[in-house]
Structure formats: structure tokens, C-alpha cells
PDB file of C-alpha atoms in Angstrom:
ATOM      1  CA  UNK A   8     -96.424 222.850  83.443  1.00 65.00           C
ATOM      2  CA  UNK A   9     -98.288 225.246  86.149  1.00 73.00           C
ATOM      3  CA  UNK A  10     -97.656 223.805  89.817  1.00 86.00           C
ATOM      4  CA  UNK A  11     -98.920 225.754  92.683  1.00 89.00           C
ATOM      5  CA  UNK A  12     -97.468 225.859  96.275  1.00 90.00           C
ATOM      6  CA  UNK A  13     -99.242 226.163  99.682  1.00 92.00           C
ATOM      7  CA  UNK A  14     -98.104 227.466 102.539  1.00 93.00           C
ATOM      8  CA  UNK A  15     -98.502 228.101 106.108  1.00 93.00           C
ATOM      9  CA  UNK A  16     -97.001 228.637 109.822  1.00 94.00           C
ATOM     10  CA  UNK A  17     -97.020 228.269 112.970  1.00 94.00           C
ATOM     11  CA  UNK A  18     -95.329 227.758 116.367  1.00 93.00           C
ATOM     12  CA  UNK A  19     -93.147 224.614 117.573  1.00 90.00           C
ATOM     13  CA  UNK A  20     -92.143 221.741 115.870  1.00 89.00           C
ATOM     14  CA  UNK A  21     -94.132 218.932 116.652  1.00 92.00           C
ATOM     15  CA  UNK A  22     -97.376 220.339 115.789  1.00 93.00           C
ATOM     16  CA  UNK A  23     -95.413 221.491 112.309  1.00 93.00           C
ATOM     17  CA  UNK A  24     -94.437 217.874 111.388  1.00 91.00           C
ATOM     18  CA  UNK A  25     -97.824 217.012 112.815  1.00 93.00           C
ATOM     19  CA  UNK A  26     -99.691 219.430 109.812  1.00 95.00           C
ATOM     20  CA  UNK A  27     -96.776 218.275 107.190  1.00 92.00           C
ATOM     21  CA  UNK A  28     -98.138 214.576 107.573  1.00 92.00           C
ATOM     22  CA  UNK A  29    -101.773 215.569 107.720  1.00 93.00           C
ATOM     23  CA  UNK A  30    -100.836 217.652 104.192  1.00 93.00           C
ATOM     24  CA  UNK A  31     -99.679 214.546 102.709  1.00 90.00           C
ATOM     25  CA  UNK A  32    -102.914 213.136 102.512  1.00 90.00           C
ATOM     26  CA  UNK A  33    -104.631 215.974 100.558  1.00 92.00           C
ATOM     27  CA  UNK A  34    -106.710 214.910  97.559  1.00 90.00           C
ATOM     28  CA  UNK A  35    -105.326 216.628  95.615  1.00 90.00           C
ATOM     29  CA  UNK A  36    -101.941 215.083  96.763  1.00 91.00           C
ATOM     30  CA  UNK A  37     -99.266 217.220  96.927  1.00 91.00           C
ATOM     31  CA  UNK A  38     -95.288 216.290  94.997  1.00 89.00           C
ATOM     32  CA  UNK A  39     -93.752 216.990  97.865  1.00 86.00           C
ATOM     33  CA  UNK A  40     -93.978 218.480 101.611  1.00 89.00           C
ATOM     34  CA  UNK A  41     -91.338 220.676 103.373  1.00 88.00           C
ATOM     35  CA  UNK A  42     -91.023 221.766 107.020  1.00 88.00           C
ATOM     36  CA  UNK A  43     -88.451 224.218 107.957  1.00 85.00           C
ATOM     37  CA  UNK A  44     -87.875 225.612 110.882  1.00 84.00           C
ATOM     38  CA  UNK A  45     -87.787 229.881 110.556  1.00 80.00           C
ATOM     39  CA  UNK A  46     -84.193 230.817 111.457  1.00 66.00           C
ATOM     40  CA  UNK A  47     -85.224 234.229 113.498  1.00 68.00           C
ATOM     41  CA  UNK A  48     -85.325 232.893 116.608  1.00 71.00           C
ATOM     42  CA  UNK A  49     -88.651 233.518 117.074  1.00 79.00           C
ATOM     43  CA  UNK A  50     -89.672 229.682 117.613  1.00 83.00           C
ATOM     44  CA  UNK A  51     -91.794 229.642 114.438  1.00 89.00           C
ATOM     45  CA  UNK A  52     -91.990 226.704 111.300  1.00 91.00           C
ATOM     46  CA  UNK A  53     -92.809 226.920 108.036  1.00 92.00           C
ATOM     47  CA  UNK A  54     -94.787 224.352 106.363  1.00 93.00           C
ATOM     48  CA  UNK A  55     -95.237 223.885 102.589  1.00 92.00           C
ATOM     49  CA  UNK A  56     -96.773 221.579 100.029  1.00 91.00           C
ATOM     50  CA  UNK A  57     -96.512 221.816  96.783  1.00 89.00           C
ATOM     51  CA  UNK A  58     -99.007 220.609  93.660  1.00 90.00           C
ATOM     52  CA  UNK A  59     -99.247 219.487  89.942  1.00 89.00           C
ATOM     53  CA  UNK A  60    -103.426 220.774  90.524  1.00 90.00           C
ATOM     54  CA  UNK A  61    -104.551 223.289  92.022  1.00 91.00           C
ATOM     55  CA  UNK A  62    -105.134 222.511  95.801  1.00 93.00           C
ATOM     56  CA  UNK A  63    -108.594 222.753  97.562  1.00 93.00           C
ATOM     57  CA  UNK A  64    -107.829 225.675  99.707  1.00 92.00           C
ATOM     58  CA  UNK A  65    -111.155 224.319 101.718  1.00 94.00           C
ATOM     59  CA  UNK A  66    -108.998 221.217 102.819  1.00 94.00           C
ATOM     60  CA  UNK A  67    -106.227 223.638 103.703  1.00 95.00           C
ATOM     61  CA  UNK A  68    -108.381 226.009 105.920  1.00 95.00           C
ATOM     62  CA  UNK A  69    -109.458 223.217 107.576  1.00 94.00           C
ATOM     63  CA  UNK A  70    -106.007 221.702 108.609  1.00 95.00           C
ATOM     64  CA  UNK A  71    -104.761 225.099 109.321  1.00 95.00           C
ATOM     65  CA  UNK A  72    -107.472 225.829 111.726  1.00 95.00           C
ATOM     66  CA  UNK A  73    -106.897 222.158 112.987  1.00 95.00           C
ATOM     67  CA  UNK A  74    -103.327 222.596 113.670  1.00 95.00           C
ATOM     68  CA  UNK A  75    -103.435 226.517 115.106  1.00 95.00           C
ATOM     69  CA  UNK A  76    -101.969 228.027 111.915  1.00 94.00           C
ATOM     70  CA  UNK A  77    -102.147 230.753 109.621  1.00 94.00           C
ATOM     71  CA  UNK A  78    -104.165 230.252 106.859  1.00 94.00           C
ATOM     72  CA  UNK A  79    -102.317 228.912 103.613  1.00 94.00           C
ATOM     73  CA  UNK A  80    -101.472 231.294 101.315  1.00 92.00           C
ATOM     74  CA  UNK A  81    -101.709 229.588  97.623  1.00 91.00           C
ATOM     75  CA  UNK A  82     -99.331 230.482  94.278  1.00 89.00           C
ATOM     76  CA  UNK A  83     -99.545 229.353  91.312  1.00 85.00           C
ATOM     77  CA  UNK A  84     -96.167 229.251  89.898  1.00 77.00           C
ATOM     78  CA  UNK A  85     -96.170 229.536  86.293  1.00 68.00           C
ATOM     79  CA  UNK A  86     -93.724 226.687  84.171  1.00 65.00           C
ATOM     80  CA  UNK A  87     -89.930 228.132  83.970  1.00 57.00           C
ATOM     81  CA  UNK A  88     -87.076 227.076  82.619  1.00 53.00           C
ATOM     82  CA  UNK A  89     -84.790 227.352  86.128  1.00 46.00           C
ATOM     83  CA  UNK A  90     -81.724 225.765  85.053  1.00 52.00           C
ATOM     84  CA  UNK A  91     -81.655 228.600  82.533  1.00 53.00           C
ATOM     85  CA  UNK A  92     -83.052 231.408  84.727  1.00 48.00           C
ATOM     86  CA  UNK A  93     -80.176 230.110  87.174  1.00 48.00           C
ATOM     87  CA  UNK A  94     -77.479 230.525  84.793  1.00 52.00           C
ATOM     88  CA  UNK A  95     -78.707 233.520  83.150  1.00 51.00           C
ATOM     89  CA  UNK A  96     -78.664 235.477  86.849  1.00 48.00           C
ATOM     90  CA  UNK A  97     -76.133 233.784  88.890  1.00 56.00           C
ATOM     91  CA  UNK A  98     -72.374 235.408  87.920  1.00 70.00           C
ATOM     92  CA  UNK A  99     -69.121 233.731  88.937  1.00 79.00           C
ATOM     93  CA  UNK A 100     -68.026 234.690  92.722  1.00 82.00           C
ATOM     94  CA  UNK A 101     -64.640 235.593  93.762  1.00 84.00           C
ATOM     95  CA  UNK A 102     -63.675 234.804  97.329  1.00 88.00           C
ATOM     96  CA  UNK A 103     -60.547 235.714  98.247  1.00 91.00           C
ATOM     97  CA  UNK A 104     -58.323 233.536  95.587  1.00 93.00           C
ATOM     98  CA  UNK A 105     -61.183 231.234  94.957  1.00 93.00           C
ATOM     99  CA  UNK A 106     -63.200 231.713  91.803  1.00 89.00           C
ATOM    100  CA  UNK A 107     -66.922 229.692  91.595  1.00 88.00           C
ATOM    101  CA  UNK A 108     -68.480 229.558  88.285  1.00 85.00           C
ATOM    102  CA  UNK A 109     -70.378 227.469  85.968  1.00 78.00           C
ATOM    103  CA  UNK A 110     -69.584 226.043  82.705  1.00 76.00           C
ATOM    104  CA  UNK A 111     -71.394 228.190  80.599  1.00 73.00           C
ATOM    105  CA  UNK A 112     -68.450 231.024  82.071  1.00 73.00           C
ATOM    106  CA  UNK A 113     -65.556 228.305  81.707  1.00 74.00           C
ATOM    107  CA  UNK A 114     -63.669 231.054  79.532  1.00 79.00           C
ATOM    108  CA  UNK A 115     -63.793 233.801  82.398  1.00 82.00           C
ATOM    109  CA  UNK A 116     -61.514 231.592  84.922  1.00 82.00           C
ATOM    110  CA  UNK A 117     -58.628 234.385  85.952  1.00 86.00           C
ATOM    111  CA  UNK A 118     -55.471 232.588  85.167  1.00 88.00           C
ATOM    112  CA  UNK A 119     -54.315 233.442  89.193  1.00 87.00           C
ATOM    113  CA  UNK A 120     -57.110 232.122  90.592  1.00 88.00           C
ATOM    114  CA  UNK A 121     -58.326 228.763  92.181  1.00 92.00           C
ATOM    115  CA  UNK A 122     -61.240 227.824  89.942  1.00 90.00           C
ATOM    116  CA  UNK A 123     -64.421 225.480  91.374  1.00 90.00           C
ATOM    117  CA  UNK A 124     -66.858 224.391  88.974  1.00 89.00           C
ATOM    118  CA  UNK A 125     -70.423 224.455  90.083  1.00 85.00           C
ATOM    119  CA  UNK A 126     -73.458 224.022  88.138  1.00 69.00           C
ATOM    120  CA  UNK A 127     -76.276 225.739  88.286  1.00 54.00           C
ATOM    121  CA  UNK A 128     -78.892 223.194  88.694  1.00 47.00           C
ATOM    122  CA  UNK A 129     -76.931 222.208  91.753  1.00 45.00           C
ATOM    123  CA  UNK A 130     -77.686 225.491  93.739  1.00 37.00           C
ATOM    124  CA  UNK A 131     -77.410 224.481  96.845  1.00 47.00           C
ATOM    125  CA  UNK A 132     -73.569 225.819  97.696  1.00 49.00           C
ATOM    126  CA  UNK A 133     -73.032 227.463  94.274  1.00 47.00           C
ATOM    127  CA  UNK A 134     -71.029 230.318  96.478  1.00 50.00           C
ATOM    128  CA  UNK A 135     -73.490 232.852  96.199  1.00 51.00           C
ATOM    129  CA  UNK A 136     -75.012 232.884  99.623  1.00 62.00           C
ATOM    130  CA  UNK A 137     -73.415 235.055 101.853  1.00 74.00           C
ATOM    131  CA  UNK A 138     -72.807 232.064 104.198  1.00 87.00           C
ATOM    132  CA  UNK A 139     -70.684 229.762 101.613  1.00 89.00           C
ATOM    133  CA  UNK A 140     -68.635 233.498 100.606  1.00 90.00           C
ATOM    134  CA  UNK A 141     -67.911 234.063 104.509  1.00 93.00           C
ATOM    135  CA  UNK A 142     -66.355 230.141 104.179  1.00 94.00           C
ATOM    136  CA  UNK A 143     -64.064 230.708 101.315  1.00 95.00           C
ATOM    137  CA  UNK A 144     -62.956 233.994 102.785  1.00 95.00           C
ATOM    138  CA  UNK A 145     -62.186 232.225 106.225  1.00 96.00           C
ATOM    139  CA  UNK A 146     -60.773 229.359 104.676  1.00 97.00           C
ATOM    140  CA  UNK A 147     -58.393 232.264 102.284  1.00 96.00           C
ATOM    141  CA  UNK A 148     -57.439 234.418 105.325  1.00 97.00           C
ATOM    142  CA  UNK A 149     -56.453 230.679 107.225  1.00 97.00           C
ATOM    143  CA  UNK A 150     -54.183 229.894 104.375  1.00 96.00           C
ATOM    144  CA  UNK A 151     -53.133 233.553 103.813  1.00 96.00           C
ATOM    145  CA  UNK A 152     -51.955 233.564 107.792  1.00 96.00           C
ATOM    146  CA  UNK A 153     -49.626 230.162 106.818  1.00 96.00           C
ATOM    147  CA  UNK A 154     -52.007 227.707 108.215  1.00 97.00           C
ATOM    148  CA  UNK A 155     -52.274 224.113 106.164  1.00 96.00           C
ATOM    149  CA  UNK A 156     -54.769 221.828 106.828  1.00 96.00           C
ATOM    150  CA  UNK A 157     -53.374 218.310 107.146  1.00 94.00           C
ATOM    151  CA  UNK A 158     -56.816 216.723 108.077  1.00 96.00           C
ATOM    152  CA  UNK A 159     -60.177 218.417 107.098  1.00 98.00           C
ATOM    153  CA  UNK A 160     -63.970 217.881 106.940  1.00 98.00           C
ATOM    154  CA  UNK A 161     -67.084 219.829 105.763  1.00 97.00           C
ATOM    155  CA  UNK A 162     -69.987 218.752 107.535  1.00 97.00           C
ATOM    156  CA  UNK A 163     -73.664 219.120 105.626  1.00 93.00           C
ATOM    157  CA  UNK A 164     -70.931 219.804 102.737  1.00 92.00           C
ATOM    158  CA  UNK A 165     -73.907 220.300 100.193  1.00 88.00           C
ATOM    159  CA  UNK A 166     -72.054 220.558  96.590  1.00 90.00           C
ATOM    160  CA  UNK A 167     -68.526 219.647  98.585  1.00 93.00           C
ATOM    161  CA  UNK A 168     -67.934 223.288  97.117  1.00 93.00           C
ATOM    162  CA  UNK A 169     -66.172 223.697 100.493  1.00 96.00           C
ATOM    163  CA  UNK A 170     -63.962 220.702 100.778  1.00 96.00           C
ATOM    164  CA  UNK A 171     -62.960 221.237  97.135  1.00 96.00           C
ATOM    165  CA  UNK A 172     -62.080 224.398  98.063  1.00 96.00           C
ATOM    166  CA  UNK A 173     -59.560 222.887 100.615  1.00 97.00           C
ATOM    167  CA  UNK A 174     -58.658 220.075  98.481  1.00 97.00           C
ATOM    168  CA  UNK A 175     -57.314 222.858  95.828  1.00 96.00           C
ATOM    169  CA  UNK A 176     -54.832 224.531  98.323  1.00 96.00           C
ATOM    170  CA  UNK A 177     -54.117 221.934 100.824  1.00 96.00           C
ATOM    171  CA  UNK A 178     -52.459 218.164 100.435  1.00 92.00           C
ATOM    172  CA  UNK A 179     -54.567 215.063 101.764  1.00 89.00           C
ATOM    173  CA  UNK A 180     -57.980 213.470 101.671  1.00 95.00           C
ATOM    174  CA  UNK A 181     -60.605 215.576 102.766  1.00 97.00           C
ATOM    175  CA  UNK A 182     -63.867 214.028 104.136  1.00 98.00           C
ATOM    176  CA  UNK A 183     -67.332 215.586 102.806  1.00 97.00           C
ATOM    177  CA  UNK A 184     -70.589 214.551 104.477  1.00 96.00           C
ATOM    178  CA  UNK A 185     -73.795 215.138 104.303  1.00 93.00           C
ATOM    179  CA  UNK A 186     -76.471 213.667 105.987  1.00 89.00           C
ATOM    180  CA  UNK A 187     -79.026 214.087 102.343  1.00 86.00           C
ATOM    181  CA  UNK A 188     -77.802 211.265  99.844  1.00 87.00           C
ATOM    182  CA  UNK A 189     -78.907 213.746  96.755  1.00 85.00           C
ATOM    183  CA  UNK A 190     -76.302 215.888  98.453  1.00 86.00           C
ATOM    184  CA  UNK A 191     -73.796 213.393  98.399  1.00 91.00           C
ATOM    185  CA  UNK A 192     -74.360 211.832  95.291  1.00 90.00           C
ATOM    186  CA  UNK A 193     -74.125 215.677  94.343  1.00 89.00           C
ATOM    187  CA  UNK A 194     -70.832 215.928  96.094  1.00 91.00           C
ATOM    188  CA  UNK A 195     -69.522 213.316  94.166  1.00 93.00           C
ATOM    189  CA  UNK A 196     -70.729 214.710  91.027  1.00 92.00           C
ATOM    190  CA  UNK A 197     -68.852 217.772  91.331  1.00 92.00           C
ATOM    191  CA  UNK A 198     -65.846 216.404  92.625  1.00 94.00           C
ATOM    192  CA  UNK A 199     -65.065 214.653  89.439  1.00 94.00           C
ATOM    193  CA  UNK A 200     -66.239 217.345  87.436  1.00 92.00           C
ATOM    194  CA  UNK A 201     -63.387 219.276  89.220  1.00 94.00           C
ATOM    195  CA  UNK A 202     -60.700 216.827  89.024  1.00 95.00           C
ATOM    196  CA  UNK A 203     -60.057 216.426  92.869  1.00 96.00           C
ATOM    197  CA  UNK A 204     -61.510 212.154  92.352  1.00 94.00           C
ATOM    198  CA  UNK A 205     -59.271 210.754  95.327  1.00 94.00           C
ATOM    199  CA  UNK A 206     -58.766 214.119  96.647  1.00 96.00           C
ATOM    200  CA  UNK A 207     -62.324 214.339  98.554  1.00 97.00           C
ATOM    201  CA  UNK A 208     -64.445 211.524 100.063  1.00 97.00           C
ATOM    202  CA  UNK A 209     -68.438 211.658  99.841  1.00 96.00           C
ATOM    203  CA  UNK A 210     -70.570 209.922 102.231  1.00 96.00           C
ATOM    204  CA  UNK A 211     -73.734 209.848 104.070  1.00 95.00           C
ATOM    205  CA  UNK A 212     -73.915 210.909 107.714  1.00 95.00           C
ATOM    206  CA  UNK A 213     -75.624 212.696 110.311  1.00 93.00           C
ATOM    207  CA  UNK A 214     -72.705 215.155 111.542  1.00 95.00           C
ATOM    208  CA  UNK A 215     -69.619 212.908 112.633  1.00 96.00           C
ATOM    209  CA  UNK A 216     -72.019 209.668 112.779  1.00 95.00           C
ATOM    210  CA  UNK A 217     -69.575 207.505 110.681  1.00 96.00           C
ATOM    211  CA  UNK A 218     -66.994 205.685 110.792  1.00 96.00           C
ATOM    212  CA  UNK A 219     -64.726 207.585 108.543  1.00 95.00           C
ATOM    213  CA  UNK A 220     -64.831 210.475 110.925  1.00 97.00           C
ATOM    214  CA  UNK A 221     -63.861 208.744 113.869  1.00 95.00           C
ATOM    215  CA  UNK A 222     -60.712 207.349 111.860  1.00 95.00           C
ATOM    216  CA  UNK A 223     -59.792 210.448 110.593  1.00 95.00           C
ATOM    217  CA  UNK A 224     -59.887 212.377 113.695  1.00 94.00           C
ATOM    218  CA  UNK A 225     -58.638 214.392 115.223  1.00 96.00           C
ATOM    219  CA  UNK A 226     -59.257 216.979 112.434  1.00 97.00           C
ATOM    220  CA  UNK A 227     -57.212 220.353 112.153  1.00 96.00           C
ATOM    221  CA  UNK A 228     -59.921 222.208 110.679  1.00 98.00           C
ATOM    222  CA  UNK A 229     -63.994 221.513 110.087  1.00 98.00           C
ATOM    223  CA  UNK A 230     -66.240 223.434 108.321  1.00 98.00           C
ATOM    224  CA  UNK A 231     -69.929 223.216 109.171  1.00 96.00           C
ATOM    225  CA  UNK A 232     -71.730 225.938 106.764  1.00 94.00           C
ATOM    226  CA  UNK A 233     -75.908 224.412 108.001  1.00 89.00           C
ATOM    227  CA  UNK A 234     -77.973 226.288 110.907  1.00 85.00           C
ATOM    228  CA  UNK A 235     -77.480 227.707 113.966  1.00 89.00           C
ATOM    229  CA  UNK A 236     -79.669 224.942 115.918  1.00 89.00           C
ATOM    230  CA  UNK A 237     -77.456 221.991 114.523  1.00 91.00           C
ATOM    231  CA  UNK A 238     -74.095 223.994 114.782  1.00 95.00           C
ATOM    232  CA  UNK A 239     -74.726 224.349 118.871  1.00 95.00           C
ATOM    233  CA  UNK A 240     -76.003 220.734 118.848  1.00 94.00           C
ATOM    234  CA  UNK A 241     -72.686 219.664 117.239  1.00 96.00           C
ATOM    235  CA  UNK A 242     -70.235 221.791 119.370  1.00 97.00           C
ATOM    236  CA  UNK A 243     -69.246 218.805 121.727  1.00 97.00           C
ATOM    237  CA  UNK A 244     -69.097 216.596 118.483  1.00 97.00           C
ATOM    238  CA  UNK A 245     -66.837 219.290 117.449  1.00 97.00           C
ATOM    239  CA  UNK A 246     -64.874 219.500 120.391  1.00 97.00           C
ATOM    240  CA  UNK A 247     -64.198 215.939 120.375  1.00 96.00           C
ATOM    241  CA  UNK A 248     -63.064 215.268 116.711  1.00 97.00           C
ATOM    242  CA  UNK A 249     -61.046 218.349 116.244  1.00 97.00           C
ATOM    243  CA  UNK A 250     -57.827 219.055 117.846  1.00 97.00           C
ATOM    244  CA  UNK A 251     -56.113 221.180 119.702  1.00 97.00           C
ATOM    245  CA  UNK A 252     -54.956 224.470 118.037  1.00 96.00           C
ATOM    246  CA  UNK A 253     -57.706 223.316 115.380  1.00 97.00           C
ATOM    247  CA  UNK A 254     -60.322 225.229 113.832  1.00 98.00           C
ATOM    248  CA  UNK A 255     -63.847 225.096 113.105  1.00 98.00           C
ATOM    249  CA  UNK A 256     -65.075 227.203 110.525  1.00 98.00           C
ATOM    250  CA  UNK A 257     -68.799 227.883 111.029  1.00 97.00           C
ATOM    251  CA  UNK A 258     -71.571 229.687 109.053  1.00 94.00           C
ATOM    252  CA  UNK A 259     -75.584 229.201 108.120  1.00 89.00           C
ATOM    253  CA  UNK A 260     -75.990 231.856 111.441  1.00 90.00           C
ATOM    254  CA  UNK A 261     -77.873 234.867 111.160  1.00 88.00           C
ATOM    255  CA  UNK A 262     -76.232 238.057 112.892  1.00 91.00           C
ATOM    256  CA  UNK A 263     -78.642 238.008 115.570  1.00 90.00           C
ATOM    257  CA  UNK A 264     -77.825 234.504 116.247  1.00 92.00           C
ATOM    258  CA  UNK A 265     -73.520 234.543 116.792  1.00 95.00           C
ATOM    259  CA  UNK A 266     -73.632 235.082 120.298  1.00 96.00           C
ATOM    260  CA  UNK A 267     -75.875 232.216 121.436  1.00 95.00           C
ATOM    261  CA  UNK A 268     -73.521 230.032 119.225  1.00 96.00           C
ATOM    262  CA  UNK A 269     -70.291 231.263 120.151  1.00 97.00           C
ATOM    263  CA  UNK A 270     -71.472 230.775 123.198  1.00 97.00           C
ATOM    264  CA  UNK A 271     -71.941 227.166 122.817  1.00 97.00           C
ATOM    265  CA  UNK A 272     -68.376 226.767 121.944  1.00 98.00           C
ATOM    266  CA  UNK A 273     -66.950 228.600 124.415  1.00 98.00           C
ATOM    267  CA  UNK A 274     -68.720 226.177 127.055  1.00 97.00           C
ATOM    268  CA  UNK A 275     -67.076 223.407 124.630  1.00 97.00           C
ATOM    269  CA  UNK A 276     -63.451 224.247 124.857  1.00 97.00           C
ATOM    270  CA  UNK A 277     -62.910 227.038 121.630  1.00 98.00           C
ATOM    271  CA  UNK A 278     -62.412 230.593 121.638  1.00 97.00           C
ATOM    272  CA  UNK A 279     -62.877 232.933 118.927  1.00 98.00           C
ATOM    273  CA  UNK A 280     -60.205 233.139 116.155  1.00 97.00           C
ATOM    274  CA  UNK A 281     -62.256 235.572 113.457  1.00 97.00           C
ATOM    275  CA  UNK A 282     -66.103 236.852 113.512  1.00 97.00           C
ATOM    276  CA  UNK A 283     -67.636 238.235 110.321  1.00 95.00           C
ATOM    277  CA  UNK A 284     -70.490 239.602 108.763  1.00 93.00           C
ATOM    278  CA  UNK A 285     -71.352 239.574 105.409  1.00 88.00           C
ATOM    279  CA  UNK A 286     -74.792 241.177 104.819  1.00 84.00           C
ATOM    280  CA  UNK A 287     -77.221 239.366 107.430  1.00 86.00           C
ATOM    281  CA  UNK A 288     -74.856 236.260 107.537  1.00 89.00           C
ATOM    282  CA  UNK A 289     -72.125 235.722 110.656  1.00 94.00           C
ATOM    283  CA  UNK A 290     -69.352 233.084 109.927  1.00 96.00           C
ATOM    284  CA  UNK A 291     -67.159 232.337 112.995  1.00 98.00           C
ATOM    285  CA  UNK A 292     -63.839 230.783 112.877  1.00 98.00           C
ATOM    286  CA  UNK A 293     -63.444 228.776 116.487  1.00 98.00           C
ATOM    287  CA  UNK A 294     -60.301 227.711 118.059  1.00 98.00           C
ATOM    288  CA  UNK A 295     -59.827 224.607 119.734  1.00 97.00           C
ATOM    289  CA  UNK A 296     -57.842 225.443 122.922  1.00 96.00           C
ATOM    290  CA  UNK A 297     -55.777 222.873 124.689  1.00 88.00           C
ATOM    291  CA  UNK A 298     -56.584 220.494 127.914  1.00 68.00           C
TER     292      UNK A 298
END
């Protein structure tokens, strides 16, 4: 089946949710709407519909000149098979000792390695960004240096692919949230397909907005792999669930964007343990310091 998309821009949020609403009434109505902020720092949002017909690109030049955006630009995106395309393009990762694949490479699992079983159709957190690869390498060079985590959670843990990762090396329950219930239910999902049932906890929440997090604080180490705007919102969250001489491992930040965020966790009580790059990507491993 052909589906088409729409999209536009345009500066600050409010008037971007404001457009994504007014899209939602289309006639032609759209499947679905997105709005995304742009992560360049540059204060601008992205907003998207997308369509079993083709949309009327009058209605859109309307609402875009209603809202002060750019004109839509309209695809038509011809039917694909993705789950195939996926599997077809995406190759097993190794990260440091951890070794991501899907089943169709089940037979290519290096008998040294820690193996995590992703599926394609669940891309988000597959390993292949740069961000979830800057992750397992902190999390290898953590172990590697003779740290164990006693008490860990990923936060916006997507497929959990980080917390499994943990779960493989490390003792304990660790907690996996994610404030998207497809997430979690995705979580879950891959959790038993990797035999760590009991080993990692899936739940819904907002950050640490749960109750399992404040009963299994104070945590050792956190991951948080989302965006930079939610990692500085969370760095007193972080400060307060995570202990001293604890870590937080932190990535979804552009390079241009690591200072402004280390930053915030200086101003929080953490200094920086490790900073890398990988491609355009920054992960940042933060210390909790005492007092």
C-alpha cells in the first residue's frame, strides 16, 4: 500500500503542537501525527503527518501559512517490506564484549561474547545508533575498570537493550522504564526472548516518577540514552536517586550539545568520569560526588 507523509517546520513548541492538532483534522485524515523537537539547538520543531491518500496540499498551505511555517513538503512512500529491508541492512554490532544481533544471525554469536537478541522490527535500540554503541562501550570500560553494579536503571530504556546489557554481566534486578507503554511492553518482549525474565523489571514512567524507583534507590549506576533537553531536566532527579561514587551513563546528545549538559550536572553534584564521541554522538559518564 502507497502512504504519503507531510511535513513541515517551524519555531517553538507551542505553536508546533498547536499545527500537529490542527493536522489532525485534515480531510483527508492523517494515521498518525508526530512533533519532534530538532535536536540542533537551533529552537526549531518538526511536524509530520502521515496518510493512507494522498493529502490536499491546499489544506496544508493553508495551515502552514496559518501557523508561520514552511510549506509542507509531500512524499509518497512507495509499499516496502521494512521488517525485511531492516534485517537485510542492519549487521550484528560489537561493543566492547557485547554482541547485538537478530535472529536471522543467531549462528554468528562469537562464543566469547555477551550476546543480546534484538529484532529488527523493534528498531528503536537495536545498537546501531551511535548513541546506544557509546552505552555499551561505557557500560564495558565500567566493568573492564572492576566496577559492579549492585543497583541499576535505564531510563527511556526503549528495547531494555541497555539494562539487559547490565543484567548479562552484573547480579541483581535491574529496573527498565520507559515512559511509552509500546516501549515497555517491548522491553518485556525482549527480555524473555533473552532469558534475563526476573533479571529486569519493565514499567511505565516518566523518568524516576514511580514507585519502584524510589524503593530501589539509591542507584549505583543509571543510564539515560533519550535527548539532551530531558537529560538536563532530569539531572536533579539524577542527583537524588543515585549515590555517591555512582554513575550516570548518558547519551542521545549531539557533540555540540555536551557542554550545556555537563554543565547541568556539574551544578547537580557530578563530575566527569569519561566523555566520548562516536561520529556526531557524545555519551558522558557522570560521577556522583559526595556531600
Amino acid at each position: 500500500m502507497t502512504t504519503f507523509t507531510a511535513l513541515t517546520t517551524l519555531d517553538g513548541r507551542e505553536p508546533a503542537e498547536a499545527l500537529g492538532e490542527a493536522l489532525e483534522d485534515l480531510t483527508p485524515e492523517p494515521t498518525g501525527v508526530g512533533v519532534f523537537e530538532i535536536e540542533d539547538g537551533s529552537g526549531r520543531w518538526e511536524v509530520g503527518g502521515y496518510f493512507l491518500e494522498q493529502p490536499d496540499e491546499t489544506q496544508l498551505a493553508i495551515l502552514a501559512m496559518a501557523f508561520g511555517a514552511a510549506p509542507f513538503a509531500v512524499s509518497e512512500i512507495p509499499e516496502t517490506d521494512w521488517v525485511a529491508h531492516v534485517r537485510r541492512d542492519l549487521h550484528p554490532i560489537v561493543a566492547g564484549r557485547f554482541f547485538i544481533y537478530g535472529a536471522h544471525d543467531a549462528e554468528k554469536v562469537p562464543a566469547d561474547a555477551e550476546p543480546l537478541l534484538i529484532e529488527a522490527a523493534m528498531a528503536f535500540g537495536t545498537g546501531h545508533h551511535g548513541t546506544t554503541q557509546g552505552c555499551l562501550l561505557a557500560l564495558d570500560r565500567l566493568a573492564t575498570d572492576g566496577f559492579v553494579g549492585r543497583n541499576v536503571a535505564d531510563i527511556g530504556c526503549g528495547t531494555a537493550v541497555l539494562a539487559m546489557a547490565a543484567a548479562r554481566i552484573w547480579p541483581g534486578t535491574i529496573m527498565a522504564s520507559d515512559l511509552d507503554q509500546i516501549a515497555v511492553e517491548t522491553a518485556a518482549a525482549n527480555v524473555t526472548a533473552n532469558n534475563l525474565a526476573g533479571r529486569v523489571e519493565c514499567f511505565e514512567a516518566a523518568g524516576f516518577e514511580h514507585p519502584r524507583h524510589a524503593e530501589a534507590a539509591p542507584y549505583d549506576l543509571v543510564f539515560a540514552n533519550i535527548l539532551k533537553g530531558p537529560l538536563i531536566e532530569l539531572a536533579p532527579d539524577m542527583a537524588a536517586h543515585i549515590g555517591a561514587g555512582g554513575y550516570a551513563v548518558l547519551s542521545g546528545i549531539l557533540n555540540p550539545q555536551a557542554d550545556e549538559t555537563v554543565a547541568a550536572y556539574l551544578e547537580n553534584g557530578f563530575e566527569v568520569a569519561a566523555r566520548n564521541e562516536l561520529g556526531e554522538w557524545t555519551t558522558l559518564v557522570m560521577k556522583k560526588l559526595a556531600g
